[in-house]
GROMACS .gro file of C-alpha atoms in nm:
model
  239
    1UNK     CA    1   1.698  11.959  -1.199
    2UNK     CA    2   1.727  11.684  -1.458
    3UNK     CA    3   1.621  11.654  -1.822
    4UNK     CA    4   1.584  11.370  -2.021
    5UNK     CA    5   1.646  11.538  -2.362
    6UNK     CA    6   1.940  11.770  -2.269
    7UNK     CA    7   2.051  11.347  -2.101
    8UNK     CA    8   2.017  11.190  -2.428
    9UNK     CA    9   2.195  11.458  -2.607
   10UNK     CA   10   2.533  11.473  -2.378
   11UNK     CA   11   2.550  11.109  -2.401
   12UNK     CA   12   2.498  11.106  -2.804
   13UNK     CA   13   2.771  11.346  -2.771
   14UNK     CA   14   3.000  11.157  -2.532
   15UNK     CA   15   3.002  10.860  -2.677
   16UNK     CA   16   2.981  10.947  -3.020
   17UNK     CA   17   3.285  10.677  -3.273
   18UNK     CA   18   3.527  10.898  -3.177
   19UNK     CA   19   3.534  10.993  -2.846
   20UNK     CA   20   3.416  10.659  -2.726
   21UNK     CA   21   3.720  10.490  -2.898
   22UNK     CA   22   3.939  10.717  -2.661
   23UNK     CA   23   3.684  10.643  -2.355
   24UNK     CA   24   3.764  10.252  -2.449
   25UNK     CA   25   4.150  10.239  -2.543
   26UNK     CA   26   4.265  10.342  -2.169
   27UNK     CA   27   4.036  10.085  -2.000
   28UNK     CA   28   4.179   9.794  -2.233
   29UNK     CA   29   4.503   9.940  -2.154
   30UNK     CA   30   4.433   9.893  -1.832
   31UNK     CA   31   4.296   9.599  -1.856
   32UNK     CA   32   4.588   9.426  -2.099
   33UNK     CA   33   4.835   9.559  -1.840
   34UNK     CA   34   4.677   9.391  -1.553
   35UNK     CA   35   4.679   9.044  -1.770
   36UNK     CA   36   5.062   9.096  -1.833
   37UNK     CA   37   5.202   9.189  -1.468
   38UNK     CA   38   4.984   8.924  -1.293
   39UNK     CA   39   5.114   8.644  -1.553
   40UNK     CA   40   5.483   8.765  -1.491
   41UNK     CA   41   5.454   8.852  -1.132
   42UNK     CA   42   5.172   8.667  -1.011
   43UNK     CA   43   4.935   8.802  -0.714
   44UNK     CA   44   5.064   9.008  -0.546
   45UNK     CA   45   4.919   9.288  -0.322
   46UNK     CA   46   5.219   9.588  -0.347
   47UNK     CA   47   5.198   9.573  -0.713
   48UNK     CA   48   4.853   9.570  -0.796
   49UNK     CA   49   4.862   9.847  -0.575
   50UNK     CA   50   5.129  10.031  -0.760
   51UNK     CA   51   4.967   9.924  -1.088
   52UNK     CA   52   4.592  10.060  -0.984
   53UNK     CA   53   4.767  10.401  -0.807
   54UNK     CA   54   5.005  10.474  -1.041
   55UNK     CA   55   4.819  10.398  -1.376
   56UNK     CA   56   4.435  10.357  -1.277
   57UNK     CA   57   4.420  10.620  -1.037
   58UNK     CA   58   4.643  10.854  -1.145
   59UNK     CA   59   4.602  10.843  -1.489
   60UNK     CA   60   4.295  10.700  -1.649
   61UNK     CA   61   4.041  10.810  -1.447
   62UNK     CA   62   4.153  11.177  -1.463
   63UNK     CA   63   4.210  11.137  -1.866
   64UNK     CA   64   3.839  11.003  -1.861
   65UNK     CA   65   3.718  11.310  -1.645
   66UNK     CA   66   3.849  11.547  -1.903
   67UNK     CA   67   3.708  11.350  -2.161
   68UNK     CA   68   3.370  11.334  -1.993
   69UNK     CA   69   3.392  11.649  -1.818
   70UNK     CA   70   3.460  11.881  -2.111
   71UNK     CA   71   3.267  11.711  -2.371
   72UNK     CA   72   2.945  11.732  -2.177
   73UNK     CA   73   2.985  12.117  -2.305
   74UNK     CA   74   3.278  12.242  -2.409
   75UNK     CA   75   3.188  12.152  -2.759
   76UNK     CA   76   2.885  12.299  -2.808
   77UNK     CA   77   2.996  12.649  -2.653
   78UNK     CA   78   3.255  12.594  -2.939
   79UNK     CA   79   3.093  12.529  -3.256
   80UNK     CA   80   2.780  12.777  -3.100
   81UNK     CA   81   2.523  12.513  -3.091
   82UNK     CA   82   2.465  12.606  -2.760
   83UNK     CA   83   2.278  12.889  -2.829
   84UNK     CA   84   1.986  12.631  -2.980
   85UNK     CA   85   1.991  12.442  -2.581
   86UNK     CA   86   1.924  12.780  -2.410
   87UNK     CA   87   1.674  12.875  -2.638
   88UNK     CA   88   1.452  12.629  -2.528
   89UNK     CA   89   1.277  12.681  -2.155
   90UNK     CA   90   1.494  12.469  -1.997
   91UNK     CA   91   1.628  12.683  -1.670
   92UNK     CA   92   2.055  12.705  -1.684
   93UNK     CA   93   2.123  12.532  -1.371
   94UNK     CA   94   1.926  12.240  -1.471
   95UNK     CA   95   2.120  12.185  -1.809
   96UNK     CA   96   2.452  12.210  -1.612
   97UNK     CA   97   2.346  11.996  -1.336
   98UNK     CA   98   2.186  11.743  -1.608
   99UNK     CA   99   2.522  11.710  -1.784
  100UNK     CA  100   2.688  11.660  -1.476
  101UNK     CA  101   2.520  11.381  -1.418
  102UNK     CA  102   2.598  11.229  -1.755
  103UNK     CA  103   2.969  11.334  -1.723
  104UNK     CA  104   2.969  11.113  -1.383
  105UNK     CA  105   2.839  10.858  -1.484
  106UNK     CA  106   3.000  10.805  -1.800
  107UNK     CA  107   3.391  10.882  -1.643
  108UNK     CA  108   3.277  10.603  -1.373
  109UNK     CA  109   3.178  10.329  -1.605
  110UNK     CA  110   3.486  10.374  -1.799
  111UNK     CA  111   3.700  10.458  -1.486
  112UNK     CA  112   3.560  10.236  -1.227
  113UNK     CA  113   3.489   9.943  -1.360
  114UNK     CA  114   3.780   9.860  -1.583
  115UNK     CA  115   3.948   9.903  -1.205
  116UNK     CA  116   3.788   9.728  -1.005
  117UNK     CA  117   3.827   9.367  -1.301
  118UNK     CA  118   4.198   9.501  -1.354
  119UNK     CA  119   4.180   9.497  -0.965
  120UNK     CA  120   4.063   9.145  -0.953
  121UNK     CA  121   4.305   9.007  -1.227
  122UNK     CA  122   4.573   9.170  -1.065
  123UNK     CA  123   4.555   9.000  -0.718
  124UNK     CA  124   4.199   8.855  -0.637
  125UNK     CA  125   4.119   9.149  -0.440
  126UNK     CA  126   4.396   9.080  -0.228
  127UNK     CA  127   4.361   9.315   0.065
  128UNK     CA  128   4.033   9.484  -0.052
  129UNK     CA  129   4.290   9.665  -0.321
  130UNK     CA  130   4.065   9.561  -0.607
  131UNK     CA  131   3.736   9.703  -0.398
  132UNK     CA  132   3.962  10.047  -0.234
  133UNK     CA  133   4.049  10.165  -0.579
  134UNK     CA  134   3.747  10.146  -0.753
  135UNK     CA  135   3.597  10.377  -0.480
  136UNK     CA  136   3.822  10.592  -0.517
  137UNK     CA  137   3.768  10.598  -0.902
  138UNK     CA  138   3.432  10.648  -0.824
  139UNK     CA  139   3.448  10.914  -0.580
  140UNK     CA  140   3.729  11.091  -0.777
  141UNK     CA  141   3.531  11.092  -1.095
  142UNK     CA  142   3.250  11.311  -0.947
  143UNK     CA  143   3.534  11.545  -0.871
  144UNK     CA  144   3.658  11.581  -1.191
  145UNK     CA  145   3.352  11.528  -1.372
  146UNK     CA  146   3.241  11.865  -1.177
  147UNK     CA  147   3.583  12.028  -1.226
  148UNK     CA  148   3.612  11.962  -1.562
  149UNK     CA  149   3.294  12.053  -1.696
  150UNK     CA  150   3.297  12.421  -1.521
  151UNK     CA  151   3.617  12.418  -1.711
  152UNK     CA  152   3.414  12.390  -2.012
  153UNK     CA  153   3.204  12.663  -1.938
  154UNK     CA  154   3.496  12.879  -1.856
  155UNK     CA  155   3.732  12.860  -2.160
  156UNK     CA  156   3.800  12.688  -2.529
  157UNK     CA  157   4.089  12.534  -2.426
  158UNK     CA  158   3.927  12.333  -2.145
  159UNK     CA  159   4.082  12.004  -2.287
  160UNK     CA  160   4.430  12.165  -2.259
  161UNK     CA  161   4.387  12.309  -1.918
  162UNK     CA  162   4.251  11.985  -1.791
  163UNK     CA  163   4.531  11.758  -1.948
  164UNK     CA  164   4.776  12.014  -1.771
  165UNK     CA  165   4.593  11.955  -1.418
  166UNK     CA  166   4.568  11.591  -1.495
  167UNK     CA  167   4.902  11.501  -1.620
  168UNK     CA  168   5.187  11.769  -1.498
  169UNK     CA  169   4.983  11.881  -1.147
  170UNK     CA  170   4.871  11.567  -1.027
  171UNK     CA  171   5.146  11.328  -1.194
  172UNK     CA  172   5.422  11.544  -1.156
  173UNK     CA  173   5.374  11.832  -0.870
  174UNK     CA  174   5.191  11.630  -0.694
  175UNK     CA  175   5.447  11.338  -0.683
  176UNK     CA  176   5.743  11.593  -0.639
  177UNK     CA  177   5.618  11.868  -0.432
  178UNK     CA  178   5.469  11.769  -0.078
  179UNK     CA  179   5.226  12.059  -0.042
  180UNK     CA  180   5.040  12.025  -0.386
  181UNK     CA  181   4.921  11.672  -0.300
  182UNK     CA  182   4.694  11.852  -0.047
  183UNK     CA  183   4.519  12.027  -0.361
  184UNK     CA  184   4.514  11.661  -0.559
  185UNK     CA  185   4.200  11.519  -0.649
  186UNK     CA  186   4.410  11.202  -0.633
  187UNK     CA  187   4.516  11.235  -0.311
  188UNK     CA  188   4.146  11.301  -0.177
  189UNK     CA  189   4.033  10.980  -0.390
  190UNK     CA  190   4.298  10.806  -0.181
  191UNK     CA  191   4.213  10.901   0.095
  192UNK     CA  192   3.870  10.706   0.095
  193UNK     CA  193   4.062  10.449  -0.056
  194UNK     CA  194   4.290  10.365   0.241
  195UNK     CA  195   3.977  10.359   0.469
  196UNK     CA  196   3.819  10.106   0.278
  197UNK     CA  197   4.168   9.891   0.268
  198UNK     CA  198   4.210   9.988   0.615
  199UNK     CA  199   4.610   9.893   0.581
  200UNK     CA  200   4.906  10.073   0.463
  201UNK     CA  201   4.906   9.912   0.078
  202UNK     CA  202   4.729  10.248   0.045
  203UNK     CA  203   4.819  10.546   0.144
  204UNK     CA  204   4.753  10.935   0.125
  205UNK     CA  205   4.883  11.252   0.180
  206UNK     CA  206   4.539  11.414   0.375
  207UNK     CA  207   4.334  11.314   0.615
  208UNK     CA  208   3.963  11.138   0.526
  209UNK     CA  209   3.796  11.436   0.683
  210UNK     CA  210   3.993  11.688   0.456
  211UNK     CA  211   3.937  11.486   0.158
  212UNK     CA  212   3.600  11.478   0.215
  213UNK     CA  213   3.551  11.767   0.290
  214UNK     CA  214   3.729  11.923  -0.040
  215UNK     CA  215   3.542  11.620  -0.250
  216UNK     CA  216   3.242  11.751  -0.165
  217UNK     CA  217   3.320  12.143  -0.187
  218UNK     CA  218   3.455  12.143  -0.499
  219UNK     CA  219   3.214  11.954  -0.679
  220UNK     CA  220   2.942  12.189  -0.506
  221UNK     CA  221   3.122  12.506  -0.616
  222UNK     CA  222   3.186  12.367  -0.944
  223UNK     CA  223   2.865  12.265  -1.023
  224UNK     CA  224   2.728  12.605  -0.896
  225UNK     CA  225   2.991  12.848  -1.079
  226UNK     CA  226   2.955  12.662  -1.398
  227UNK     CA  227   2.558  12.733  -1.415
  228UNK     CA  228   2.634  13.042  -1.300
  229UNK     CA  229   2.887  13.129  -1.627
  230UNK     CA  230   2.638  12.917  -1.825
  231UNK     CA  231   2.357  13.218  -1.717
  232UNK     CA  232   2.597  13.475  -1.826
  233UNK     CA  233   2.610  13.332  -2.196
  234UNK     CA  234   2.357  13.584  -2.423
  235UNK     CA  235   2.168  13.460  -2.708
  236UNK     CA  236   2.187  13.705  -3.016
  237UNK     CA  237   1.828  13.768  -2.949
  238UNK     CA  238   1.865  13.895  -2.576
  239UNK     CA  239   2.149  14.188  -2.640
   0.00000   0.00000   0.00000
């Protein structure tokens, strides 16, 4: 279910000069913003866990997930170079599941671990804030990794669709608009979060069982629908 060539070439592809400066500029952000509320504010737990929810969580690691997510594919549906990946006797499912796993990984390194040191600058892990957030990037990045990639296989405007999800569903709906936080990839990633904090710093909208629950099924189904559209693509030669 994994191959080492169709590997190599999603990461080429992901981190190519100039999607890797995006993958870098919201992790410095991150990062720079940490360094400037802890020197005005100092440590302290309720605002490196607004900091971490409102920007980390909320916005970079969803950003990334596009990023990741729809560049593992999206791209070379586009431009048609896909046609030269299916060609080969590689079986459909294995390419998706493949890029998957490079869309993970890379939306984690660039999600999860600016996190957890933005965590640590911003309080000292204060509260196991530093340590609940990054699991939640890293949980919530196989989510959207899976999510956004069928959205690659799906349509040419996955970027734009996945932007809208990320920024006006999550950010706004799901701020304004009680029952859409029960459809939030944020809100499931918090969920694990407050049961690694185990206290009220963070909280969520869904119970842990729910949230795993829907963590789980939606990166199944999306993983399984997106080598399923991925089958349905014809090379010239097969009409």
């Amino acid at each position: 279910m994994y191959d080492p060539t169709v590997a190599r070439l999603t990461y080429r592809a992901l981190l190519g000069r100039r999607r890797a400066l995006i993958l870098f500029a919201l992790p410095a952000l991150l990062i720079a913003l940490a360094v400037a509320v802890r020197s005005f504010t100092g440590a302290d737990d309720q605002v490196a866990s607004d900091v971490l929810g409102g920007f980390a969580l909320a916005t970079m690691v969803p950003i990334i997930g596009v990023i990741a997510g729809t560049g593992a594919i999206a791209p070379e549906i586009d431009d048609g170079s896909v046609v030269y990946l299916l060609a080969k006797p590689i079986k459909r499912p294995t390419i998706i599941f493949t890029k998957l796993i490079v869309a993970v990984a890379v939306t984690m390194a660039f999600s999860a671990v600016p996190t957890l040191i933005a965590g640590y600058i911003l309080n000292g892990n204060g509260q196991q804030i530093a340590v609940a957030y990054t699991v939640a990037a890293l949980v919530g990045s196989i989510a959207y990794a899976a999510l956004f990639l069928l959205l690659g296989t799906i349509t040419r405007h996955a970027v734009v669709f996945g932007l809208v999800y990320a920024l006006v569903w999550e950010a706004v709906f799901g701020t304004l608009v009680a029952g859409a936080r029960t459809l939030s990839v944020q809100q499931w990633s918090l969920a694990v979060a407050h049961e690694v904090a185990g206290n009220d710093l963070v909280t969520s909208d869904v119970s842990l069982t729910f949230a795993t629950v829907l963590l789980a099924g939606v990166t199944v189904l999306a993983t399984l629908y997106a080598g399923q559209k991925l089958r349905t693509l014809k090379l010239a030669g097969e009409e």
